[in-house]
Short mmCIF file of C-alpha atoms in Angstrom, two decimals:
data_model
loop_
_atom_site.label_atom_id
_atom_site.label_comp_id
_atom_site.label_asym_id
_atom_site.label_seq_id
_atom_site.Cartn_x
_atom_site.Cartn_y
_atom_site.Cartn_z
CA MET L 1041 0.24 0.12 -0.26
CA THR L 1042 1.27 3.40 -0.82
CA GLY L 1043 1.99 6.43 2.01
CA GLU L 1044 -1.39 8.46 0.88
CA GLY L 1045 -3.28 4.74 1.29
CA ARG L 1046 -1.93 4.00 4.58
CA GLN L 1047 -2.25 7.89 5.81
CA PHE L 1048 -6.01 7.62 5.08
CA VAL L 1049 -5.87 4.47 6.86
CA GLU L 1050 -4.61 6.02 9.93
CA PHE L 1051 -6.84 8.99 9.43
CA ALA L 1052 -9.84 6.83 9.50
CA THR L 1053 -9.25 4.68 12.51
CA ARG L 1054 -7.27 6.92 14.59
CA GLU L 1055 -9.27 9.40 14.46
CA THR L 1056 -12.44 8.07 14.72
CA LEU L 1057 -12.78 4.20 15.44
CA ALA L 1058 -13.20 5.03 19.46
CA LYS L 1059 -15.87 7.74 18.94
CA THR L 1060 -17.77 5.95 15.96
CA GLY L 1061 -17.83 2.41 18.72
CA ILE L 1062 -19.19 4.39 21.51
CA GLY L 1063 -21.57 6.23 19.59
CA PHE L 1064 -23.05 2.75 18.28
CA LEU L 1065 -23.36 1.28 21.47
CA VAL L 1066 -24.98 4.36 23.20
CA ALA L 1067 -27.93 4.54 20.04
CA VAL L 1068 -28.40 1.37 19.83
CA VAL L 1069 -29.11 1.10 24.31
CA PHE L 1070 -31.55 4.15 23.58
CA LEU L 1071 -33.14 2.23 20.44
CA TYR L 1072 -33.51 -0.91 23.14
CA LEU L 1073 -35.04 1.67 25.71
CA VAL L 1074 -37.39 3.53 23.72
CA ALA L 1075 -38.91 -0.03 22.07
CA VAL L 1076 -38.90 -1.38 25.90
CA GLY L 1077 -41.01 1.36 26.40
CA LEU L 1078 -43.21 1.16 23.50
CA GLY L 1079 -43.40 -2.69 23.82
CA VAL L 1080 -40.79 -5.05 22.32
CA GLU L 1081 -43.66 -7.57 21.89
CA LYS L 1082 -45.74 -5.35 20.05
CA VAL L 1083 -42.65 -3.87 17.66
CA SER L 1084 -41.49 -7.61 17.01
CA GLN L 1085 -45.04 -8.82 16.22
CA ALA L 1086 -45.15 -5.83 13.18
CA LEU L 1087 -41.99 -6.71 11.93
CA ALA L 1088 -42.08 -9.95 12.00
CA GLY L 1089 -44.86 -9.52 9.41
CA ALA L 1090 -42.97 -7.75 6.66
CA GLU L 1091 -42.88 -8.58 3.01
CA TRP L 1092 -39.71 -8.54 2.16
CA GLU L 1093 -40.10 -7.49 -1.65
CA TRP L 1094 -40.62 -4.51 -0.27
CA VAL L 1095 -37.78 -4.18 1.91
CA ALA L 1096 -35.95 -5.85 -1.11
CA LEU L 1097 -36.79 -2.51 -3.24
CA GLY L 1098 -36.51 -0.36 -0.69
CA CYS L 1099 -32.31 -1.36 -0.49
CA LEU L 1100 -32.84 -0.58 -4.49
CA SER L 1101 -33.66 2.55 -3.99
CA THR L 1102 -30.76 3.29 -2.08
CA ALA L 1103 -28.50 2.16 -4.37
CA PHE L 1104 -30.26 4.72 -6.86
CA CYS L 1105 -30.33 7.50 -4.90
CA LEU L 1106 -26.29 7.42 -3.99
CA ALA L 1107 -25.44 6.59 -7.66
CA ALA L 1108 -27.45 9.32 -8.93
CA TRP L 1109 -25.56 11.95 -6.23
CA GLY L 1110 -22.92 10.29 -7.28
CA LYS L 1111 -23.87 11.51 -11.00
CA ALA L 1112 -24.46 14.92 -9.88
CA TRP L 1113 -20.99 15.26 -7.77
CA GLN L 1114 -19.48 13.96 -11.49
CA ILE L 1115 -20.79 16.92 -13.02
CA VAL L 1116 -19.55 19.48 -10.53
CA LEU L 1117 -16.28 17.60 -10.98
CA GLN L 1118 -15.98 18.50 -14.21
CA VAL L 1119 -16.53 21.79 -13.68
CA VAL L 1120 -13.23 22.21 -12.14
CA GLY L 1121 -11.97 20.24 -14.74
CA ILE L 1122 -11.27 17.29 -13.08
CA ASP L 1123 -12.58 14.26 -15.23
CA VAL L 1124 -12.82 10.87 -13.97
CA PRO L 1125 -14.73 8.03 -14.78
CA TYR L 1126 -18.04 7.34 -13.13
CA ARG L 1127 -17.21 3.85 -12.74
CA ARG L 1128 -14.48 4.84 -10.31
CA LEU L 1129 -16.06 7.82 -9.22
CA VAL L 1130 -19.33 6.37 -7.97
CA VAL L 1131 -17.30 3.43 -5.74
CA THR L 1132 -15.47 6.37 -4.52
CA TYR L 1133 -18.50 8.18 -3.33
CA PHE L 1134 -20.11 5.15 -1.67
CA ALA L 1135 -17.00 5.08 -0.09
CA ALA L 1136 -17.15 8.24 1.38
CA THR L 1137 -21.10 8.09 2.40
CA PHE L 1138 -19.82 5.07 4.45
CA ALA L 1139 -17.37 7.48 6.14
CA ASN L 1140 -19.48 10.11 6.64
CA TYR L 1141 -22.63 7.80 7.86
CA VAL L 1142 -20.04 6.15 10.28
CA THR L 1143 -18.58 9.35 11.61
CA PRO L 1144 -20.08 10.53 14.48
CA LEU L 1145 -21.86 14.03 13.25
CA GLY L 1146 -20.79 12.96 10.05
CA GLN L 1147 -24.57 13.91 8.92
CA ALA L 1148 -24.13 17.81 9.84
CA GLY L 1149 -20.12 18.41 8.67
CA GLY L 1150 -18.44 15.52 7.28
CA GLU L 1151 -17.95 17.72 3.44
CA PRO L 1152 -13.87 18.13 4.76
CA PHE L 1153 -13.75 13.93 5.07
CA ILE L 1154 -15.38 13.34 2.18
CA ALA L 1155 -13.35 15.95 0.52
CA TYR L 1156 -10.19 13.74 1.82
CA VAL L 1157 -11.51 10.85 0.70
CA LEU L 1158 -12.31 12.29 -2.87
CA SER L 1159 -8.40 13.56 -2.81
CA ARG L 1160 -6.69 10.80 -2.09
CA ASP L 1161 -8.19 8.81 -5.00
CA THR L 1162 -8.30 10.79 -7.82
CA ASP L 1163 -6.40 13.25 -9.00
CA ALA L 1164 -8.42 16.45 -7.74
CA SER L 1165 -6.58 18.61 -5.17
CA TYR L 1166 -8.51 19.00 -1.42
CA GLU L 1167 -9.45 22.33 -2.60
CA ASP L 1168 -10.99 21.00 -5.81
CA SER L 1169 -12.47 18.54 -4.01
CA LEU L 1170 -14.14 20.01 -0.94
CA ALA L 1171 -15.10 22.73 -3.51
CA SER L 1172 -17.37 20.19 -5.39
CA VAL L 1173 -18.24 18.80 -2.19
CA VAL L 1174 -20.00 21.88 -1.01
CA THR L 1175 -20.83 22.67 -4.31
CA ALA L 1176 -22.65 19.17 -4.11
CA ASP L 1177 -23.98 19.69 -0.71
CA LEU L 1178 -25.68 22.76 -1.50
CA LEU L 1179 -27.44 21.26 -4.88
CA ASN L 1180 -29.18 18.78 -2.42
CA LEU L 1181 -30.40 20.71 -0.40
CA LEU L 1182 -32.46 22.50 -3.13
CA PRO L 1183 -35.03 19.17 -3.24
CA PHE L 1184 -34.47 18.45 0.31
CA PHE L 1185 -36.26 22.24 0.71
CA SER L 1186 -38.79 21.59 -2.35
CA PHE L 1187 -39.74 18.73 -0.94
CA ALA L 1188 -40.08 19.69 2.62
CA ALA L 1189 -41.52 22.36 1.34
CA VAL L 1190 -44.57 20.21 -0.50
CA GLY L 1191 -45.49 18.00 2.32
CA LEU L 1192 -44.94 20.93 4.98
CA GLY L 1193 -47.78 22.62 3.00
CA VAL L 1194 -50.38 19.56 2.73
CA LEU L 1195 -49.67 19.66 6.70
CA LEU L 1196 -50.39 22.94 6.93
CA THR L 1197 -54.19 22.52 5.26
CA ARG L 1198 -55.25 20.87 8.31
CA PRO L 1199 -57.22 22.70 11.17
CA SER L 1200 -53.66 22.49 13.17
CA LEU L 1201 -50.01 21.49 12.34
CA PRO L 1202 -49.09 18.38 15.08
CA ALA L 1203 -47.51 20.01 17.83
CA ALA L 1204 -44.83 17.26 17.60
CA THR L 1205 -44.19 18.17 14.18
CA ARG L 1206 -43.80 22.02 15.12
CA PRO L 1207 -40.22 22.46 16.05
CA LEU L 1208 -39.00 20.20 12.54
CA ALA L 1209 -41.28 22.43 10.46
CA PHE L 1210 -39.30 25.62 11.99
CA GLY L 1211 -36.20 23.92 11.59
CA LEU L 1212 -36.90 23.53 8.07
CA PHE L 1213 -38.11 26.78 7.44
CA GLY L 1214 -34.98 28.26 9.45
CA MET L 1215 -32.34 26.42 7.79
CA ALA L 1216 -33.93 27.32 3.81
CA VAL L 1217 -34.00 30.66 4.71
CA GLY L 1218 -30.58 30.47 6.89
CA ILE L 1219 -28.40 27.76 4.98
CA PRO L 1220 -28.86 29.83 1.15
CA ALA L 1221 -28.57 33.60 3.09
CA LEU L 1222 -25.23 32.25 5.09
CA THR L 1223 -24.10 31.03 2.16
CA GLY L 1224 -24.90 34.18 -0.14
CA ALA L 1225 -23.34 36.15 2.56
CA GLY L 1226 -20.09 33.98 2.58
CA TRP L 1227 -19.44 34.20 -0.63
CA PHE L 1228 -20.31 38.53 -1.63
CA TRP L 1229 -18.61 38.87 1.82
CA ARG L 1230 -15.22 36.14 1.01
CA GLU L 1231 -12.57 38.58 1.50
CA ARG L 1232 -14.00 39.64 5.04
CA VAL L 1233 -14.34 35.61 5.69
CA ARG L 1234 -10.74 35.39 4.55
CA SER L 1235 -9.48 38.04 6.88
CA GLY L 1236 -11.86 36.74 9.93
CA ILE L 1237 -9.78 33.56 9.05
CA LEU L 1238 -6.67 34.09 9.15
CA ARG L 1239 -7.20 36.64 12.27
CA LEU L 1240 -8.12 33.12 13.86
CA VAL L 1241 -5.34 31.22 11.89
CA ALA L 1242 -2.69 33.79 13.42
CA PRO L 1243 -2.63 32.86 17.30
CA VAL L 1244 -2.76 28.98 16.18
CA ALA L 1245 0.61 29.69 13.37
CA LYS L 1246 2.79 30.77 16.65
CA ARG L 1247 2.06 27.56 18.72
CA THR L 1248 2.57 25.08 16.01
CA SER L 1249 5.05 24.26 13.04
CA ARG L 1250 2.24 22.50 11.20
CA VAL L 1251 0.00 25.35 10.76
CA SER L 1252 0.83 28.72 8.85
CA VAL L 1253 -0.97 32.09 7.83
CA ALA L 1254 0.57 31.78 4.72
CA GLY L 1255 -0.37 28.31 3.71
CA ALA L 1256 -3.53 28.72 4.96
CA ALA L 1257 -3.93 31.72 2.96
CA GLU L 1258 -3.09 29.82 0.02
CA ARG L 1259 -5.84 27.07 1.06
CA LEU L 1260 -8.43 29.99 0.95
CA ASP L 1261 -7.65 31.49 -2.33
CA ASP L 1262 -7.31 27.85 -4.10
CA LEU L 1263 -11.18 27.19 -2.71
CA TYR L 1264 -12.49 30.29 -3.48
CA ALA L 1265 -10.75 30.04 -7.45
CA ALA L 1266 -12.70 26.53 -7.31
CA PHE L 1267 -15.71 28.04 -6.47
CA GLY L 1268 -15.27 30.68 -8.84
CA ARG L 1269 -14.77 27.86 -11.23
CA VAL L 1270 -17.92 26.19 -10.21
CA ALA L 1271 -20.14 29.26 -11.04
CA GLN L 1272 -18.66 29.34 -14.44
CA ASP L 1273 -21.12 26.78 -15.80
CA PRO L 1274 -24.38 27.32 -14.93
CA ARG L 1275 -25.97 24.62 -17.59
CA ALA L 1276 -23.38 22.21 -16.21
CA LEU L 1277 -25.04 23.00 -12.58
CA VAL L 1278 -28.56 22.34 -13.50
CA LYS L 1279 -27.81 19.76 -14.93
CA ALA L 1280 -26.57 18.20 -11.62
CA VAL L 1281 -29.67 19.43 -10.15
CA GLY L 1282 -31.52 17.17 -12.08
CA PHE L 1283 -30.08 14.44 -10.65
CA ALA L 1284 -30.15 15.76 -7.04
CA TYR L 1285 -33.68 15.49 -7.16
CA VAL L 1286 -33.99 11.99 -8.85
CA GLY L 1287 -31.57 11.26 -6.03
CA TRP L 1288 -33.76 12.54 -3.06
CA VAL L 1289 -37.20 10.63 -4.89
CA PHE L 1290 -35.09 8.04 -4.06
CA PHE L 1291 -33.61 8.64 -0.87
CA ALA L 1292 -37.16 9.29 0.43
CA LEU L 1293 -38.93 5.79 -1.53
CA PRO L 1294 -37.53 3.68 0.99
CA LEU L 1295 -39.50 5.47 3.93
CA TYR L 1296 -42.72 4.31 1.42
CA CYS L 1297 -41.62 1.34 0.95
CA ALA L 1298 -40.65 0.54 4.87
CA GLY L 1299 -44.29 1.25 5.03
CA GLN L 1300 -45.88 -1.20 2.35
CA ALA L 1301 -43.39 -3.75 4.01
CA LEU L 1302 -45.48 -3.69 7.18
CA GLY L 1303 -48.80 -2.82 5.85
CA VAL L 1304 -49.27 0.86 6.15
CA ASP L 1305 -49.84 2.65 3.23
CA ILE L 1306 -48.09 5.94 3.54
CA SER L 1307 -48.67 9.15 1.83
CA PRO L 1308 -46.08 9.89 -0.70
CA LEU L 1309 -46.92 13.53 0.61
CA THR L 1310 -46.22 12.54 3.83
CA VAL L 1311 -43.15 10.69 3.33
CA LEU L 1312 -42.03 14.03 1.37
CA PHE L 1313 -42.05 16.24 4.79
CA VAL L 1314 -41.24 13.11 7.41
CA VAL L 1315 -38.06 12.34 5.73
CA PRO L 1316 -36.57 15.76 5.57
CA ALA L 1317 -37.86 16.64 9.01
CA SER L 1318 -36.50 13.34 10.48
CA THR L 1319 -33.20 14.05 9.03
CA LEU L 1320 -32.86 17.03 10.76
CA ALA L 1321 -32.20 14.78 13.72
CA GLY L 1322 -29.29 13.25 12.36
CA MET L 1323 -27.44 16.18 13.80
CA VAL L 1324 -27.49 14.09 16.76
CA PRO L 1325 -23.44 12.89 18.26
CA THR L 1326 -23.86 9.29 16.95
CA PRO L 1327 -22.65 7.97 13.97
CA GLY L 1328 -25.59 8.89 11.14
CA GLY L 1329 -27.74 10.11 13.51
CA LEU L 1330 -28.76 6.44 14.73
CA GLY L 1331 -30.95 6.49 17.60
CA GLY L 1332 -31.92 10.51 16.72
CA VAL L 1333 -33.50 9.30 13.70
CA GLU L 1334 -35.46 7.02 14.32
CA ALA L 1335 -37.11 8.63 17.52
CA ALA L 1336 -37.96 11.67 14.91
CA LEU L 1337 -39.59 9.11 12.92
CA VAL L 1338 -41.52 7.46 15.10
CA ALA L 1339 -42.91 11.08 16.78
CA LEU L 1340 -43.62 12.08 13.08
CA LEU L 1341 -45.16 9.21 11.74
CA VAL L 1342 -47.47 9.49 15.32
CA ALA L 1343 -48.09 12.75 14.68
CA VAL L 1344 -49.54 12.63 11.22
CA ALA L 1345 -50.03 8.99 10.17
CA ILE L 1346 -49.63 6.03 12.04
CA GLU L 1347 -51.58 6.01 15.78
CA SER L 1348 -49.54 2.94 16.97
CA ALA L 1349 -46.38 4.23 18.09
CA ALA L 1350 -45.09 0.44 18.05
CA LEU L 1351 -45.56 0.38 14.28
CA ALA L 1352 -44.74 3.42 14.14
CA LEU L 1353 -41.30 2.28 15.63
CA ALA L 1354 -40.91 -1.18 13.72
CA ILE L 1355 -41.56 1.06 10.24
CA ALA L 1356 -38.39 3.59 11.02
CA LEU L 1357 -36.47 0.43 11.82
CA VAL L 1358 -37.39 -1.25 8.63
CA TYR L 1359 -36.32 2.32 6.66
CA ARG L 1360 -33.21 2.68 8.65
CA VAL L 1361 -32.22 -0.63 7.42
CA VAL L 1362 -32.46 -0.10 4.04
CA SER L 1363 -31.13 3.57 3.70
CA TYR L 1364 -28.73 4.06 6.65
CA TRP L 1365 -27.70 -0.13 7.41
CA PHE L 1366 -27.64 -1.50 3.46
CA ALA L 1367 -25.97 1.48 2.75
CA LEU L 1368 -23.80 0.99 5.16
CA GLY L 1369 -22.78 -3.10 3.91
CA VAL L 1370 -22.65 -1.50 0.70
CA GLY L 1371 -20.94 1.66 1.57
CA GLY L 1372 -17.93 -0.17 3.59
CA THR L 1373 -17.43 -2.72 0.59
CA ALA L 1374 -16.51 0.46 -1.41
CA ALA L 1375 -13.89 1.63 1.35
CA LEU L 1376 -12.40 -1.85 1.18
CA THR L 1377 -11.92 -1.37 -2.35
CA VAL L 1378 -11.12 2.41 -2.28
CA VAL L 1379 -8.06 1.36 0.34
CA LYS L 1380 -7.05 -1.19 -1.83
CA ARG L 1381 -6.76 0.72 -4.88
CA ALA L 1382 -4.92 3.14 -2.91
#
């Protein structure tokens, strides 16, 4: 294995192994306690009647979702002058997804780690990799908010919005307004942002030789240049947005499949709200939001679609099997491939 391959392995194990193990343990204990509180027997009975054809369809939908997002990523990379064969890049994307899903808080800020994986597995620089990853994530936010707005709009037509959904509804609204605003402000006042970051780096640089103000300035300039190149091809970005929307459809579909697997017909419009809303719970400090997403799904499903909390938990568990654990399995295999070819 080359030095870069060893560096990737060391980075992935030394930085995250202990936190990941603790995170999984805490999440599993939490889920067990939730199941005990709702009735383990009731949850088990619901799961025992699962139709595995729908479970398989949900897994297939997750694979299509990641493949579509990988294609959007490839388009963004091509804009910055990096042409990676899709067959190679989609494996890298699955591996990066695995790294993101096993890293605590990865869902809330795994872009630097994913950019690290991409830069080590392709000819892309870290700055171009980070710019492409952040751009692709921002493009994915468009369908995220679009689908959430449609679902939320349907709920708002009801006499009253269920109390359990109000915090997540306000959270979605805040993100819909805040993230684009912060992104635009960060770009418009990029010189001020650059100066502020360098002021923060200066005292750190005085204490260690590993960080320098000049080096940080060069990296920031390269990153802004990469963002500038991405913005120069709006037609390619529109094409990437199209794949982002396709990916989000397949990202939401597994919840519908999970309901069908257990004999529950969840309205597609409900799915469009519940999936984005539950994704906010992915920001809890466990791998992939494990525990938090399931709890949010139970609360949302009980509030808008299902009376039985035990059945809602069973659906949440099936959904996470096809959307999270399946992605971990496929992504883990891809990660081994990436490490081997590094």
